[in-house]
Amino acid sequence: MAGIYANLAQLMASREMSLSRTPFNPDIVVVKRASFRKGEIPPHLTAYLIKKGECAGRTGTMVYKGRLVPGTAVCVAEKHGR
């Protein structure tokens, strides 16, 4: 797996960069260019929008497709057919 050396404080302060973790592999931090403003949802992603209260109460970690992932991620994957 490739790695990079970066100043984490600069990345976190930049509005042009986005740092996130994927719920399906929480050990990996994803660094990418921010593609849209906070609060805006592009039309092609509205089908994957997690509604308020959806999957509430799903806590802890579960095994999904052979991987240990957060319970909320399992709920979303089941609802959206992933």
PDB file of C-alpha atoms in Angstrom:
ATOM      1  CA  MET A   1       0.000   0.000   0.000  1.00  0.00           C
ATOM      2  CA  ALA A   2       1.324   3.423  -0.913  1.00  0.00           C
ATOM      3  CA  GLY A   3       1.765   6.071   1.750  1.00  0.00           C
ATOM      4  CA  ILE A   4       2.405   9.779   1.818  1.00  0.00           C
ATOM      5  CA  TYR A   5       4.085  12.177   4.211  1.00  0.00           C
ATOM      6  CA  ALA A   6       1.912  15.216   4.837  1.00  0.00           C
ATOM      7  CA  ASN A   7       1.371  17.921   7.423  1.00  0.00           C
ATOM      8  CA  LEU A   8      -1.923  16.848   8.982  1.00  0.00           C
ATOM      9  CA  ALA A   9      -2.639  20.311  10.450  1.00  0.00           C
ATOM     10  CA  GLN A  10      -2.346  21.929   7.007  1.00  0.00           C
ATOM     11  CA  LEU A  11      -4.579  19.314   5.413  1.00  0.00           C
ATOM     12  CA  MET A  12      -7.229  19.731   8.103  1.00  0.00           C
ATOM     13  CA  ALA A  13      -7.167  23.530   7.777  1.00  0.00           C
ATOM     14  CA  SER A  14      -7.515  23.496   3.998  1.00  0.00           C
ATOM     15  CA  ARG A  15     -10.996  23.892   2.519  1.00  0.00           C
ATOM     16  CA  GLU A  16      -9.727  22.365  -0.722  1.00  0.00           C
ATOM     17  CA  MET A  17      -8.811  19.040   0.871  1.00  0.00           C
ATOM     18  CA  SER A  18     -11.025  16.473   2.527  1.00  0.00           C
ATOM     19  CA  LEU A  19      -9.951  13.973   5.182  1.00  0.00           C
ATOM     20  CA  SER A  20     -12.225  11.082   6.021  1.00  0.00           C
ATOM     21  CA  ARG A  21     -12.285   7.468   7.050  1.00  0.00           C
ATOM     22  CA  THR A  22     -14.260   4.841   5.264  1.00  0.00           C
ATOM     23  CA  PRO A  23     -16.638   2.942   7.543  1.00  0.00           C
ATOM     24  CA  PHE A  24     -15.715  -0.283   5.782  1.00  0.00           C
ATOM     25  CA  ASN A  25     -12.027   0.101   6.708  1.00  0.00           C
ATOM     26  CA  PRO A  26     -11.634   2.545   9.611  1.00  0.00           C
ATOM     27  CA  ASP A  27      -7.853   2.021   9.745  1.00  0.00           C
ATOM     28  CA  ILE A  28      -7.341   3.943   6.500  1.00  0.00           C
ATOM     29  CA  VAL A  29      -7.558   7.737   6.244  1.00  0.00           C
ATOM     30  CA  VAL A  30      -8.708   8.950   2.837  1.00  0.00           C
ATOM     31  CA  VAL A  31      -7.235  12.245   1.603  1.00  0.00           C
ATOM     32  CA  LYS A  32      -8.912  13.745  -1.442  1.00  0.00           C
ATOM     33  CA  ARG A  33      -9.673  17.020  -3.105  1.00  0.00           C
ATOM     34  CA  ALA A  34     -12.942  18.461  -1.824  1.00  0.00           C
ATOM     35  CA  SER A  35     -15.463  18.128  -4.621  1.00  0.00           C
ATOM     36  CA  PHE A  36     -18.446  20.100  -3.329  1.00  0.00           C
ATOM     37  CA  ARG A  37     -19.300  22.536  -0.575  1.00  0.00           C
ATOM     38  CA  LYS A  38     -20.255  21.345   2.886  1.00  0.00           C
ATOM     39  CA  GLY A  39     -23.999  20.819   3.162  1.00  0.00           C
ATOM     40  CA  GLU A  40     -24.554  20.506  -0.600  1.00  0.00           C
ATOM     41  CA  ILE A  41     -25.468  17.118  -2.004  1.00  0.00           C
ATOM     42  CA  PRO A  42     -24.736  16.412  -5.675  1.00  0.00           C
ATOM     43  CA  PRO A  43     -27.677  14.872  -7.567  1.00  0.00           C
ATOM     44  CA  HIS A  44     -25.832  11.602  -8.226  1.00  0.00           C
ATOM     45  CA  LEU A  45     -25.377  11.018  -4.469  1.00  0.00           C
ATOM     46  CA  THR A  46     -28.913  11.710  -3.232  1.00  0.00           C
ATOM     47  CA  ALA A  47     -29.813   8.008  -3.418  1.00  0.00           C
ATOM     48  CA  TYR A  48     -27.143   7.301  -0.779  1.00  0.00           C
ATOM     49  CA  LEU A  49     -28.207  10.058   1.627  1.00  0.00           C
ATOM     50  CA  ILE A  50     -28.557   8.823   5.194  1.00  0.00           C
ATOM     51  CA  LYS A  51     -31.741  10.288   6.596  1.00  0.00           C
ATOM     52  CA  LYS A  52     -31.940  11.506  10.184  1.00  0.00           C
ATOM     53  CA  GLY A  53     -32.766   8.616  12.488  1.00  0.00           C
ATOM     54  CA  GLU A  54     -32.039   6.009   9.825  1.00  0.00           C
ATOM     55  CA  CYS A  55     -29.886   3.286  11.350  1.00  0.00           C
ATOM     56  CA  ALA A  56     -30.082   4.985  14.767  1.00  0.00           C
ATOM     57  CA  GLY A  57     -29.443   2.515  17.529  1.00  0.00           C
ATOM     58  CA  ARG A  58     -27.046   0.411  15.473  1.00  0.00           C
ATOM     59  CA  THR A  59     -23.966   0.578  17.664  1.00  0.00           C
ATOM     60  CA  GLY A  60     -20.833  -1.441  18.077  1.00  0.00           C
ATOM     61  CA  THR A  61     -19.036  -3.356  15.384  1.00  0.00           C
ATOM     62  CA  MET A  62     -20.326  -6.193  13.243  1.00  0.00           C
ATOM     63  CA  VAL A  63     -18.924  -8.578  10.673  1.00  0.00           C
ATOM     64  CA  TYR A  64     -20.064  -7.666   7.147  1.00  0.00           C
ATOM     65  CA  LYS A  65     -18.719  -9.542   4.123  1.00  0.00           C
ATOM     66  CA  GLY A  66     -15.907 -10.917   6.243  1.00  0.00           C
ATOM     67  CA  ARG A  67     -14.817  -7.542   7.638  1.00  0.00           C
ATOM     68  CA  LEU A  68     -15.304  -5.962  11.038  1.00  0.00           C
ATOM     69  CA  VAL A  69     -17.155  -2.657  10.442  1.00  0.00           C
ATOM     70  CA  PRO A  70     -19.329  -0.225  12.458  1.00  0.00           C
ATOM     71  CA  GLY A  71     -22.968  -1.281  12.895  1.00  0.00           C
ATOM     72  CA  THR A  72     -24.214   1.906  11.228  1.00  0.00           C
ATOM     73  CA  ALA A  73     -22.201   1.088   8.097  1.00  0.00           C
ATOM     74  CA  VAL A  74     -23.781  -2.377   7.956  1.00  0.00           C
ATOM     75  CA  CYS A  75     -27.265  -0.849   8.228  1.00  0.00           C
ATOM     76  CA  VAL A  76     -26.576   1.633   5.418  1.00  0.00           C
ATOM     77  CA  ALA A  77     -25.081  -1.090   3.206  1.00  0.00           C
ATOM     78  CA  GLU A  78     -28.152  -3.273   3.712  1.00  0.00           C
ATOM     79  CA  LYS A  79     -30.574  -0.426   2.947  1.00  0.00           C
ATOM     80  CA  HIS A  80     -28.707   0.760  -0.138  1.00  0.00           C
ATOM     81  CA  GLY A  81     -27.850  -2.666  -1.519  1.00  0.00           C
ATOM     82  CA  ARG A  82     -24.089  -2.568  -1.164  1.00  0.00           C
TER      83      ARG A  82
END
